[in-house]
Short mmCIF file of C-alpha atoms and ligand atoms in Angstrom, two decimals:
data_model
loop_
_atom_site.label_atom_id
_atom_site.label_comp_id
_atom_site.label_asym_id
_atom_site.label_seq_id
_atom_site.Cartn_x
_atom_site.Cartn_y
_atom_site.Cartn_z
CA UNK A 159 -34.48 135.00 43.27
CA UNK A 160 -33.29 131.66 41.98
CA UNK A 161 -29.87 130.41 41.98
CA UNK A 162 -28.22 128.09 39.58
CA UNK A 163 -25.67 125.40 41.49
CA UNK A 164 -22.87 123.62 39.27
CA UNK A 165 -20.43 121.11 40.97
CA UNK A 166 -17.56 121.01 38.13
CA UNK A 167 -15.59 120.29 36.45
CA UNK A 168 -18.47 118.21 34.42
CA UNK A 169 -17.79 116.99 31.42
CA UNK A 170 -20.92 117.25 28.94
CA UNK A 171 -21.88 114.25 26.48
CA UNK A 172 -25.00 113.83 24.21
CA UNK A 173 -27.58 115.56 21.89
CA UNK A 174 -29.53 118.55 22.50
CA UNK A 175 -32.05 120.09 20.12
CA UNK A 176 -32.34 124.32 20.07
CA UNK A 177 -35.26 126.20 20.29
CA UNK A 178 -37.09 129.18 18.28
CA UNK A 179 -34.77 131.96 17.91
CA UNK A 180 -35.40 134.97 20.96
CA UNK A 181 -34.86 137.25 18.65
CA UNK A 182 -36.64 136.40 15.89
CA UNK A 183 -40.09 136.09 17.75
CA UNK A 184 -40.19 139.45 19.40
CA UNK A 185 -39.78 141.45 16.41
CA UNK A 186 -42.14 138.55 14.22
CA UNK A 187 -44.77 139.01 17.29
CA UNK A 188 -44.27 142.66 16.88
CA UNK A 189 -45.34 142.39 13.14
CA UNK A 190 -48.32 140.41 13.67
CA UNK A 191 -49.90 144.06 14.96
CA UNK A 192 -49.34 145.27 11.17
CA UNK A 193 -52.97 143.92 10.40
CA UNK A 194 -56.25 143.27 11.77
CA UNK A 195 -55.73 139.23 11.29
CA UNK A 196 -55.22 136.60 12.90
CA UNK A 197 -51.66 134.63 13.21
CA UNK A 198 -49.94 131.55 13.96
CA UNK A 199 -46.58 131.06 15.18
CA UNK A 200 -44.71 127.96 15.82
CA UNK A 201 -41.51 127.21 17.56
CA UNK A 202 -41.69 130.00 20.19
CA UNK A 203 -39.35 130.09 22.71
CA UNK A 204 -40.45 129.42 26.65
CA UNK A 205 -38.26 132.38 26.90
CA UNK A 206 -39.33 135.69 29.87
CA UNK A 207 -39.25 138.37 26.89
CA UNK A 208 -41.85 136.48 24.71
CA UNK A 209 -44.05 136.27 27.48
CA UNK A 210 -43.24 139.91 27.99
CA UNK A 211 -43.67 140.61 24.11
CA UNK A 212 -47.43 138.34 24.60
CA UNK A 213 -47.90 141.57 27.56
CA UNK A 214 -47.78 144.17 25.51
CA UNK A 215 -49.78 142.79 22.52
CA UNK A 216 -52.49 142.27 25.03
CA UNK A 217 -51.98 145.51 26.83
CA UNK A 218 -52.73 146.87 22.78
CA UNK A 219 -55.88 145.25 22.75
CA UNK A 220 -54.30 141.98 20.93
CA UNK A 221 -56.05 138.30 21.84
CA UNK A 222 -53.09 135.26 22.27
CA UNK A 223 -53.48 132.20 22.82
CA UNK A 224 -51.33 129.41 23.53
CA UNK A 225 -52.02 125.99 20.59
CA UNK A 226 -49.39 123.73 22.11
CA UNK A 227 -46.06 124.34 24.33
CA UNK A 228 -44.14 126.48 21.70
CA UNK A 229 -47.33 127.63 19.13
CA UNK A 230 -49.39 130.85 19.59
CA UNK A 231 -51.85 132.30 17.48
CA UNK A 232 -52.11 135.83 17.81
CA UNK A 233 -55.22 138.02 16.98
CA UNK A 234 -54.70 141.34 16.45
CA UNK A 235 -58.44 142.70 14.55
CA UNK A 236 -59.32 144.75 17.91
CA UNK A 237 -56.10 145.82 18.33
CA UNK A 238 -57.24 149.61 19.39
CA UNK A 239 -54.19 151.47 21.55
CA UNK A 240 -51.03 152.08 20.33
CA UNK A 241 -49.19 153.55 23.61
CA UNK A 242 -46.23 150.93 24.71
CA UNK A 243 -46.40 151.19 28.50
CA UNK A 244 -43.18 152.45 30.75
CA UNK A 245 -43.82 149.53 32.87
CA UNK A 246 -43.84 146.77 30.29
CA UNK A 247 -40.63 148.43 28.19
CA UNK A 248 -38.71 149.27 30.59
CA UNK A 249 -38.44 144.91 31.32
CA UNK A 250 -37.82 144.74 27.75
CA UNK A 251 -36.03 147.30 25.67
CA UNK A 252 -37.10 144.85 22.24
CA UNK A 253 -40.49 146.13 23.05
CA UNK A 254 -39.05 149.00 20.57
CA UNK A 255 -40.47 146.83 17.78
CA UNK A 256 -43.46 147.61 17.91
CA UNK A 257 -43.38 151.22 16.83
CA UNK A 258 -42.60 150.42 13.07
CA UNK A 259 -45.84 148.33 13.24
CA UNK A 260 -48.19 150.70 15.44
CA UNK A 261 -47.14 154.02 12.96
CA UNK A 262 -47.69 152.05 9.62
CA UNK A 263 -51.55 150.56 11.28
CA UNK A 264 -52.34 153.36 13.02
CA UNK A 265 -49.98 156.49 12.16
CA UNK A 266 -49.56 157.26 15.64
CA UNK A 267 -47.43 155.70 18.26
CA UNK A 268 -46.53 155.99 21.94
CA UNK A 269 -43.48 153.85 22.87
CA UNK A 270 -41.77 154.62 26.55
CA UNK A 271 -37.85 155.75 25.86
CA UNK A 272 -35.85 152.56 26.69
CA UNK A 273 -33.52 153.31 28.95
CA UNK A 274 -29.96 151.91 29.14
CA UNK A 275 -29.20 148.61 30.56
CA UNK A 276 -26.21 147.01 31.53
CA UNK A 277 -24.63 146.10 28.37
CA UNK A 278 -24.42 149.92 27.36
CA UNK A 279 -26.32 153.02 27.00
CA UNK A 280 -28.11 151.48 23.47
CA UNK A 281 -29.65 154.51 21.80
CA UNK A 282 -32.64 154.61 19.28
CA UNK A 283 -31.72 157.49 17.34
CA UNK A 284 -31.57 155.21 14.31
CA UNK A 285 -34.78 153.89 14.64
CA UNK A 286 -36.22 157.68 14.55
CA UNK A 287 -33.86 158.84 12.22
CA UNK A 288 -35.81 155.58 10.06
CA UNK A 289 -39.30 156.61 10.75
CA UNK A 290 -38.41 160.22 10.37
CA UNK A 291 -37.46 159.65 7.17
CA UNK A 292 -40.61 157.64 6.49
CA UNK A 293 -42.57 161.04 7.29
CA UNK A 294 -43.04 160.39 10.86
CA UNK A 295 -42.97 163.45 13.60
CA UNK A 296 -41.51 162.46 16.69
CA UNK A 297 -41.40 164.06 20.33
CA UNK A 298 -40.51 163.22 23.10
CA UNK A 299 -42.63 163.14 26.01
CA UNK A 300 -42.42 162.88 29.35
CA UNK A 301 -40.11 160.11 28.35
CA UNK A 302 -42.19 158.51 25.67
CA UNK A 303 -41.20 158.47 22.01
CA UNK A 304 -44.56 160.36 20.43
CA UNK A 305 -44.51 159.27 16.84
CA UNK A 306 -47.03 160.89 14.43
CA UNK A 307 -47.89 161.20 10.72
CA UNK A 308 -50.63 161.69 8.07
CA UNK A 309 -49.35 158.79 5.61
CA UNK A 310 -46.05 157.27 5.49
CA UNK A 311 -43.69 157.77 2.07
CA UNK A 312 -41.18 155.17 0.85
CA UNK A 313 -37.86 156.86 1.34
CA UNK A 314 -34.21 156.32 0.78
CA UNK A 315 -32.61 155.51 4.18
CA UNK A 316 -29.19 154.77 5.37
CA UNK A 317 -29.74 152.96 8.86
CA UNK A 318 -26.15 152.23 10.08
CA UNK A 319 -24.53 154.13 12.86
CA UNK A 320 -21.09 154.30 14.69
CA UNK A 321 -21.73 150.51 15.48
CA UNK A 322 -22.80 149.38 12.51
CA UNK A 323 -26.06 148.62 11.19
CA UNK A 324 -29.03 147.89 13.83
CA UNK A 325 -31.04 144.60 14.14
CA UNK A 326 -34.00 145.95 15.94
CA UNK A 327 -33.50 149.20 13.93
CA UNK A 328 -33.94 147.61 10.38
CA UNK A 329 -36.76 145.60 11.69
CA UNK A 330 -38.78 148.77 12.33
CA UNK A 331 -38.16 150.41 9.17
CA UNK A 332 -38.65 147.41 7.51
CA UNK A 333 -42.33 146.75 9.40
CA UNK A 334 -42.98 150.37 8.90
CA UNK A 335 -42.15 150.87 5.49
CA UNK A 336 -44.39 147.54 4.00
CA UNK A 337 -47.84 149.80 3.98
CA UNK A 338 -45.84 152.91 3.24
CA UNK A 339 -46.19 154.34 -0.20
CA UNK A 340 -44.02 153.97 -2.94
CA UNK A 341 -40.37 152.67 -2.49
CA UNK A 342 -38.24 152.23 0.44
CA UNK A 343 -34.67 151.39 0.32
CA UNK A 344 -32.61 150.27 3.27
CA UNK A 345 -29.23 150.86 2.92
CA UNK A 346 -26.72 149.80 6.01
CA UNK A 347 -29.53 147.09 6.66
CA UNK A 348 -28.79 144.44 9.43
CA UNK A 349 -27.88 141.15 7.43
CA UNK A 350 -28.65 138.81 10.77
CA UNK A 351 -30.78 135.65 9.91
CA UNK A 352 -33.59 136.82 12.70
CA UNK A 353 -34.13 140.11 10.16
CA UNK A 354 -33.93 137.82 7.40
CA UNK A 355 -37.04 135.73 9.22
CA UNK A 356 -39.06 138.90 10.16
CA UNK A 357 -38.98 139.83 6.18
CA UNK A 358 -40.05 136.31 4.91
CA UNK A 359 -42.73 136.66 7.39
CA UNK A 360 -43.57 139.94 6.39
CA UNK A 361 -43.72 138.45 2.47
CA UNK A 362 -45.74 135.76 3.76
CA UNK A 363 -48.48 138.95 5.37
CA UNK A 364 -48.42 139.87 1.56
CA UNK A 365 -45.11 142.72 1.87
CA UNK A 366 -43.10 143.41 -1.21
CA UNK A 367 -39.36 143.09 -0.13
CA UNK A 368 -36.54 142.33 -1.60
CA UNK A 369 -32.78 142.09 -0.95
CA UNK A 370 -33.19 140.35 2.72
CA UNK A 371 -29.81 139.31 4.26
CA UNK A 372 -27.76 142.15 2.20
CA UNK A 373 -27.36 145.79 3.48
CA UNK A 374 -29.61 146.99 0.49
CA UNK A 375 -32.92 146.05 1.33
CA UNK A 376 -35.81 147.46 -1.10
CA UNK A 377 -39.52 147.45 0.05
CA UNK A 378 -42.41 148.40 -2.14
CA UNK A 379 -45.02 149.52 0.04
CA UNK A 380 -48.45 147.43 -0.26
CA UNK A 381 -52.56 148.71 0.76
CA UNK A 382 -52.69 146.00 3.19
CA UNK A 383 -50.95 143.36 4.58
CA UNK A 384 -53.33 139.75 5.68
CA UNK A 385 -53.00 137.32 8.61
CA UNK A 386 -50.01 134.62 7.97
CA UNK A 387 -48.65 131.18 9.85
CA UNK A 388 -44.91 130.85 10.57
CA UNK A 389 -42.26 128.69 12.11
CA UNK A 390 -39.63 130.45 14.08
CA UNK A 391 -35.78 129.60 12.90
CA UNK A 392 -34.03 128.28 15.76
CA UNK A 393 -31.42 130.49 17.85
CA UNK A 394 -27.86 130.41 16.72
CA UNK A 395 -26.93 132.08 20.02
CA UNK A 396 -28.60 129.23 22.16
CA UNK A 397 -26.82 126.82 19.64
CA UNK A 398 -23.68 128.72 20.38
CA UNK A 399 -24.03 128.72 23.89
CA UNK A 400 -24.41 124.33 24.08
CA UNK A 401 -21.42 124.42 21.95
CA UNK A 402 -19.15 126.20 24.29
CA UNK A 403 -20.59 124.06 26.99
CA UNK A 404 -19.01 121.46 25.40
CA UNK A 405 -15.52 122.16 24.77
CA UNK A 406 -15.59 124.41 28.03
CA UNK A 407 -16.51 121.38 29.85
CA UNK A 408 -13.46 119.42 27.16
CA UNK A 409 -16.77 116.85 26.60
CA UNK A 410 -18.49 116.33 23.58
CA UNK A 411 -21.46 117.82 22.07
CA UNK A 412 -24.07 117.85 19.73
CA UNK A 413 -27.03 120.81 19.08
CA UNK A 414 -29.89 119.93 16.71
CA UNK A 415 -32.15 121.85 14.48
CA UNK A 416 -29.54 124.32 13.47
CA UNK A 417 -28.53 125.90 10.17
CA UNK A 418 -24.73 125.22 10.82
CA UNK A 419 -24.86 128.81 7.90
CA UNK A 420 -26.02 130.92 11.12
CA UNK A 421 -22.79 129.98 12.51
CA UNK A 422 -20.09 130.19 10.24
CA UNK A 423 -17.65 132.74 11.71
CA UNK A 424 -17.91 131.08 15.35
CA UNK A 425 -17.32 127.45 13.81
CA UNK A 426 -14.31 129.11 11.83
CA UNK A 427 -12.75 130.19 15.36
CA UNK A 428 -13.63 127.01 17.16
CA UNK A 429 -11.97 125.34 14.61
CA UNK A 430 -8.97 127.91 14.59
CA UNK A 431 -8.80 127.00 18.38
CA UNK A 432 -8.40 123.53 17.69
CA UNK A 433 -11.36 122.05 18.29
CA UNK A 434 -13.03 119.52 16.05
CA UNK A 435 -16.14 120.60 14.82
CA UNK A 436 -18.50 118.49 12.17
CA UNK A 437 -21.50 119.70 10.66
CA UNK A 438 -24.89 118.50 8.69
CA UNK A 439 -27.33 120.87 7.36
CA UNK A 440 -29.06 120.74 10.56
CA UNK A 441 -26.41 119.94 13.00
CA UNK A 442 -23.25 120.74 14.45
CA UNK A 443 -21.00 118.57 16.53
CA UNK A 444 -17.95 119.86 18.79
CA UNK A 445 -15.27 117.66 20.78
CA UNK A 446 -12.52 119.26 22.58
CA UNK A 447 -9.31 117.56 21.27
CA UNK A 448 -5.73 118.29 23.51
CA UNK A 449 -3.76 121.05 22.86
CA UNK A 450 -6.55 123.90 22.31
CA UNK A 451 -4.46 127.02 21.01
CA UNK A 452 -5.76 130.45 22.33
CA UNK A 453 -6.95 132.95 19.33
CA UNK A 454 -8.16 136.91 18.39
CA UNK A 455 -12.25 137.53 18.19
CA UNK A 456 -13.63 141.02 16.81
CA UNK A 457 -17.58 140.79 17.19
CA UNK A 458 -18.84 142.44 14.29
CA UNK A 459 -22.60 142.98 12.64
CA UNK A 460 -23.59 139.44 10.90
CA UNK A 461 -22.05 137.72 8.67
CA UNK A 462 -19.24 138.79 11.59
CA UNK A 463 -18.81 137.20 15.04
CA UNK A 464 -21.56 137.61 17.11
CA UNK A 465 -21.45 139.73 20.24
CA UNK A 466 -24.09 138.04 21.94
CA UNK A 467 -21.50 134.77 22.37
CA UNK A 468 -18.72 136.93 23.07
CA UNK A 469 -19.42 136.68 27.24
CA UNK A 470 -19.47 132.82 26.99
CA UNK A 471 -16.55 132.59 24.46
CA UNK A 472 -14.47 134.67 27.05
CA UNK A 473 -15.19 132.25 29.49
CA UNK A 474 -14.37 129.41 27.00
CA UNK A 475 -10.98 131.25 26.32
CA UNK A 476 -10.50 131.50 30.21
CA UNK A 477 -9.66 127.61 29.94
CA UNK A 478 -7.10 128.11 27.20
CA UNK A 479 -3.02 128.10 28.09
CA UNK A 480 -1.93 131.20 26.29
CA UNK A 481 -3.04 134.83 25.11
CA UNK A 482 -6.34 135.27 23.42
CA UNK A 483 -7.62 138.67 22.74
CA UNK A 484 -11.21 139.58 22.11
CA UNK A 485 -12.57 143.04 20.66
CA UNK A 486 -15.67 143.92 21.35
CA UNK A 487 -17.07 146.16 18.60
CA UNK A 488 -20.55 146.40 18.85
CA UNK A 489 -21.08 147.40 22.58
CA UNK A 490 -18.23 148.76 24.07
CA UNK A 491 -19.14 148.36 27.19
CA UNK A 492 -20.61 144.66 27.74
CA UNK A 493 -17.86 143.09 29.62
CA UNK A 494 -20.04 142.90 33.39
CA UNK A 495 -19.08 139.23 33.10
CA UNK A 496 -15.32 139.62 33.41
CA UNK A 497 -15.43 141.14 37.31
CA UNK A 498 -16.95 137.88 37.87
CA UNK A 499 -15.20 135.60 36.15
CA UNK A 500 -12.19 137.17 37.81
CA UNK A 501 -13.89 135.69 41.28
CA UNK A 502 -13.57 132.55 39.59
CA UNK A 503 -9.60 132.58 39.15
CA UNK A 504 -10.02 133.98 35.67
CA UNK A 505 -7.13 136.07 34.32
CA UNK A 506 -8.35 138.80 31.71
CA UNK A 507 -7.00 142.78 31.88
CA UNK A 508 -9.32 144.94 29.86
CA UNK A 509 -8.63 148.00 27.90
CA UNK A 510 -11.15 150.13 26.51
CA UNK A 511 -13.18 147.87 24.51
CA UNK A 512 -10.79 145.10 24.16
CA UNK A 513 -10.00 142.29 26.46
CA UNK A 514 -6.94 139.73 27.19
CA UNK A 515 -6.91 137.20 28.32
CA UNK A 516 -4.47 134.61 29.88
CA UNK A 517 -5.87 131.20 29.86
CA UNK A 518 -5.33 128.85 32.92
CA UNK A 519 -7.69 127.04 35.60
CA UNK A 520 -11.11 127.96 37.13
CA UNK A 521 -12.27 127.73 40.45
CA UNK A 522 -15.94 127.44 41.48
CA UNK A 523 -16.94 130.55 43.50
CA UNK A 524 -20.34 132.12 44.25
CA UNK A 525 -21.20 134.61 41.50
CA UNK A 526 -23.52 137.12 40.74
CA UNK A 527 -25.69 137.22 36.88
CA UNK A 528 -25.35 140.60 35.46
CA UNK A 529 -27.42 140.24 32.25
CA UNK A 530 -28.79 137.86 29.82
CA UNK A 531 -25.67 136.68 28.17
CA UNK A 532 -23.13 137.24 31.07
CA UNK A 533 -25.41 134.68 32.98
CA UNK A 534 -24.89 132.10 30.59
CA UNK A 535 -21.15 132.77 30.38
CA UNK A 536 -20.77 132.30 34.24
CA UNK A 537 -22.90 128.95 33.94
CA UNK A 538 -20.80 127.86 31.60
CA UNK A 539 -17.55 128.85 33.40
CA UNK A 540 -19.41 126.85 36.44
CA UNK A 541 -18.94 123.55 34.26
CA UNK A 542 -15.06 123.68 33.66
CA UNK A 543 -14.26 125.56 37.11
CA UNK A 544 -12.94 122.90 39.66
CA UNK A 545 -15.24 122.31 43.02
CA UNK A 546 -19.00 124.10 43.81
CA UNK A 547 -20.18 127.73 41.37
CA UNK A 548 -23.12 129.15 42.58
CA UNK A 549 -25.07 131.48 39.67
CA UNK A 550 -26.61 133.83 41.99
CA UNK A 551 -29.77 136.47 39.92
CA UNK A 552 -30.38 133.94 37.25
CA UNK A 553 -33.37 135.49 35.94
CA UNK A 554 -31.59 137.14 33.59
CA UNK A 555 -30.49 133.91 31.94
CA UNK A 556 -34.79 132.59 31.92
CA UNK A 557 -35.41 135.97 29.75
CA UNK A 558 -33.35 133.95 26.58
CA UNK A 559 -32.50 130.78 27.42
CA UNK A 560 -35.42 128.01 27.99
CA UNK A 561 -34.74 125.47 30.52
CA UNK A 562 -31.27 126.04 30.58
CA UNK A 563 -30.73 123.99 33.60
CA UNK A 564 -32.55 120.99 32.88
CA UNK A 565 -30.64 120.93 29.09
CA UNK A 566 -27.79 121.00 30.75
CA UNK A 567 -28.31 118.44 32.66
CA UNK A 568 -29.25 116.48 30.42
CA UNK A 569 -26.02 116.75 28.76
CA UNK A 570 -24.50 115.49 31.93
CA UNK A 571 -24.36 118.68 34.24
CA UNK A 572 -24.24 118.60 37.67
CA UNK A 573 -26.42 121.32 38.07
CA UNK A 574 -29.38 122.11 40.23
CA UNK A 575 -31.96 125.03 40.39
CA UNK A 576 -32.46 126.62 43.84
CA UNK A 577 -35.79 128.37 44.01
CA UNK A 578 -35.53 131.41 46.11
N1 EPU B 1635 -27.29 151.65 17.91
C1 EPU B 1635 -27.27 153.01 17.77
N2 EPU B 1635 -28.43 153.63 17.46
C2 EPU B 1635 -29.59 152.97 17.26
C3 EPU B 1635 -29.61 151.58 17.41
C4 EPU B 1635 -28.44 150.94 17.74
O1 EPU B 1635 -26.23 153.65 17.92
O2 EPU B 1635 -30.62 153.61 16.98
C5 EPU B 1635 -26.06 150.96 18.25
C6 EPU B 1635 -26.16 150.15 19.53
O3 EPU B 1635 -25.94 150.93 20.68
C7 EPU B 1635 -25.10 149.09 19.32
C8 EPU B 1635 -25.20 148.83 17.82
O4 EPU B 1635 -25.81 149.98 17.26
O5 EPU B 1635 -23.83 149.64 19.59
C9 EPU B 1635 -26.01 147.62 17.44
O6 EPU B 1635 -27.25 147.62 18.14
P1 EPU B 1635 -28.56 146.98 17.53
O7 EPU B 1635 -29.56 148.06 17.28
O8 EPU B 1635 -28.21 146.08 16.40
O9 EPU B 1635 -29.07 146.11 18.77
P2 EPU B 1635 -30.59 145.74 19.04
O10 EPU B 1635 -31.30 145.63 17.76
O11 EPU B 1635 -31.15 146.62 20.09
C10 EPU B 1635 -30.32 143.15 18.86
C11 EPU B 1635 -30.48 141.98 19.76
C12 EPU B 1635 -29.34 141.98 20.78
C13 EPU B 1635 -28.02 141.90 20.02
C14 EPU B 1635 -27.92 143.07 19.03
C15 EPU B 1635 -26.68 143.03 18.17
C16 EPU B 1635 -32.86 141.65 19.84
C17 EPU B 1635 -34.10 141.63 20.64
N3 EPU B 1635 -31.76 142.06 20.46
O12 EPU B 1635 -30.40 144.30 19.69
O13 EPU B 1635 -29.50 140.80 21.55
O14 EPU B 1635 -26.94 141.96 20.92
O15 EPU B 1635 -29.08 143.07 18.17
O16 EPU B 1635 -26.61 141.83 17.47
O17 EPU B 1635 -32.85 141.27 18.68
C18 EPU B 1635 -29.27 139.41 23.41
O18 EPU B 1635 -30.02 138.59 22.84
O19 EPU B 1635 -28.63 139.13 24.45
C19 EPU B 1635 -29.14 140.75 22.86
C20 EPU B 1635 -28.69 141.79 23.57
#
């Protein structure tokens, strides 16, 4: 397995442009199964799980085909299976997404059970509760979800759970309910930009929705849907990611080809930390000024801070003389980065969900990648930690995070990958 060597500290400098949004594609992929018609998608991650999403579309009987580096057009006219393979979901639990799509084509769906992973045990109830709701009858079998029904209704459905609403969750019910008949509304609907790029997809496919990026989404359910061409938005979370690098590193940098809008809570805390951020409408710039000033995070659904930078902002924080305090409300448990930070000289105590942490120096040690985000957040750590950090299991970090290495170097890293 490949390793990812940083000799730090390394102060980063320059420009770097982010790519299609992870987690807009899979579901958006996912949708393109809604129709027999062909599709074209632009601005595609080189990301693991949308080569695992391209998988399963082909395991379903779906044609791809690569147009340029990050376009695909997807044909999905002989689409004729609708079973979502044990093998192929259990590498990618977003392979969920493509049982609103399968039951509103076909009325019949086999997706394998995703299991836990190791950000927490991640249930689906919501997601059945959804379809169930829709009309669907679901078993489960031999660890498949078994998903049946003679039509689909529009319902009235209220999607949010102990957590909060679900991302992956609304974009089911929202795929499902487009050829459904009569009304659907979506109350407790994820707000996140990547559901609010699914829907304007699923307009441009010829879907009735309204309401996208509020918790009230209403969907008037159409014959048939048609084939449809669509540029990805670009990931907030990679965005996020660079933008730590920088003041983690106390350099200067700026990401390109983002909606500084996605961002708005994280830029609010960066600046709250001290550090100077400025922003087009396409761009956002940070420099770490002197005198950063520790601060309290709760991650929260979108418009709220985002969980999936709370790993790297920990490590961020990590660098910070004083108390912060970070509250992780969305998955309790995702906190396998902190062991490992703690390797690095890292001082954070955590209590139930909650962490604190007491900023100071980091030292470069060997450490091990637990999961997608904790990967990045132990890169990043790597870059302000004094002397040699070695990023052992970094696949996890290729399954979101295209060419990670080389855009870091770029930046100015001294970073090298080691192929196993
Ligand atoms: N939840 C339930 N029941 C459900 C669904 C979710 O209780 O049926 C709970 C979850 O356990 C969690 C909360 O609700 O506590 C939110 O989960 P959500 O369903 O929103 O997560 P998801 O849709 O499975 C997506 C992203 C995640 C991101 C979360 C939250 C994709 C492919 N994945 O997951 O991204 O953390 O939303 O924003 O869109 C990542 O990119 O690293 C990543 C994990």
């Amino acid at each position: 397995m490949d390793k990812i060597i940083i000799d730090g500290p390394c102060p980063l400098k320059g420009k770097v442009k982010v790519s299609g949004a992870k987690n807009s594609t899979l579901p958006i992929m996912a949708a393109c199964l809604l129709s027999p018609s062909k599709f074209v998608l632009r601005n595609i991650p080189s990301v693991v799980d949308a080569h695992t999403m391209i998988k399963l579309l082909s395991a379903l009987g779906a044609k791809t085909e690569w147009l340029s580096k990050d376009a695909i057009s997807i044909d999905s006219t002989n689409v004729n299976k609708w079973k979502a393979p044990y093998q192929i979901v259990s590498k990618m639990r977003a392979s969920i997404c493509v049982l609103g799509p399968l039951m509103a084509r076909f009325k019949k769906a086999e997706v394998s059970y995703p299991g836990g992973c190791v950000i927490g045990t991640r249930p689906i109830d919501l997601h059945l509760k959804g379809l169930t709701k829709l009309g669907a009858k679901i078993e489960l079998k031999d660890g498949y979800v078994v998903a049946k029904a003679k039509k689909l209704n529009g319902a009235s459905i209220y999607l949010a759970g102990v957590y909060g609403s679900t991302v992956l969750g609304t974009a089911n019910i929202l795929m499902a309910s487009t050829l459904a008949k009569g009304e659907t509304i979506i109350e407790g609907a994820a707000c996140e930009p990547e559901v609010v790029d699914l829907g304007t997809f699923l307009i441009k496919m010829g879907a009735k929705i309204k309401g996208l990026g509020s918790p009230t989404i209403t969907v008037t359910g159409v014959k048939k849907l048609h084939g449809a061409e669509h540029t990805i938005i670009s990931d907030r979370i990679e965005a996020g990611t660079y933008l730590i690098g920088g003041i983690i590193s106390r350099g200067e940098v700026e990401v390109e080809d983002i909606n500084p809008k996605f961002l708005t809570v994280f830029i609010d805390k960066l600046i709250e930390c001290g550090v100077e951020v400025k922003q087009t409408a396409n761009s956002i710039k940070v420099k770490a000024k002197k005198n950063l000033k520790p601060i309290e995070i709760t991650t929260l659904p979108y418009p709220g801070f985002p969980t999936d930078l709370q790993a790297q902002m920990t490590a961020f924080l990590t660098t910070i003389e004083g108390i912060s305090f970070i509250h992780e409300k969305i998955y309790p448990d995702r906190f396998m980065h902190i062991a490992e930070l703690l390797r690095m000289g890292a001082r954070i105590m955590k209590q139930d969900s909650a962490t604190i942490i007491q900023g100071g120096k980091l030292k470069g040690a060997p450490v091990m990648a637990s999961d997608l985000r904790a990967s990045a957040a132990l890169v990043l750590a790597g870059l302000a930690a004094e002397g040699r950090t070695e990023v052992n299991r970094v696949y996890h970090i290729d399954r979101g995070y295209p060419k990670i290495d080389e855009k870091l170097a770029s930046l100015g890293a001294k970073i090298r990958r080691v192929k196993a």
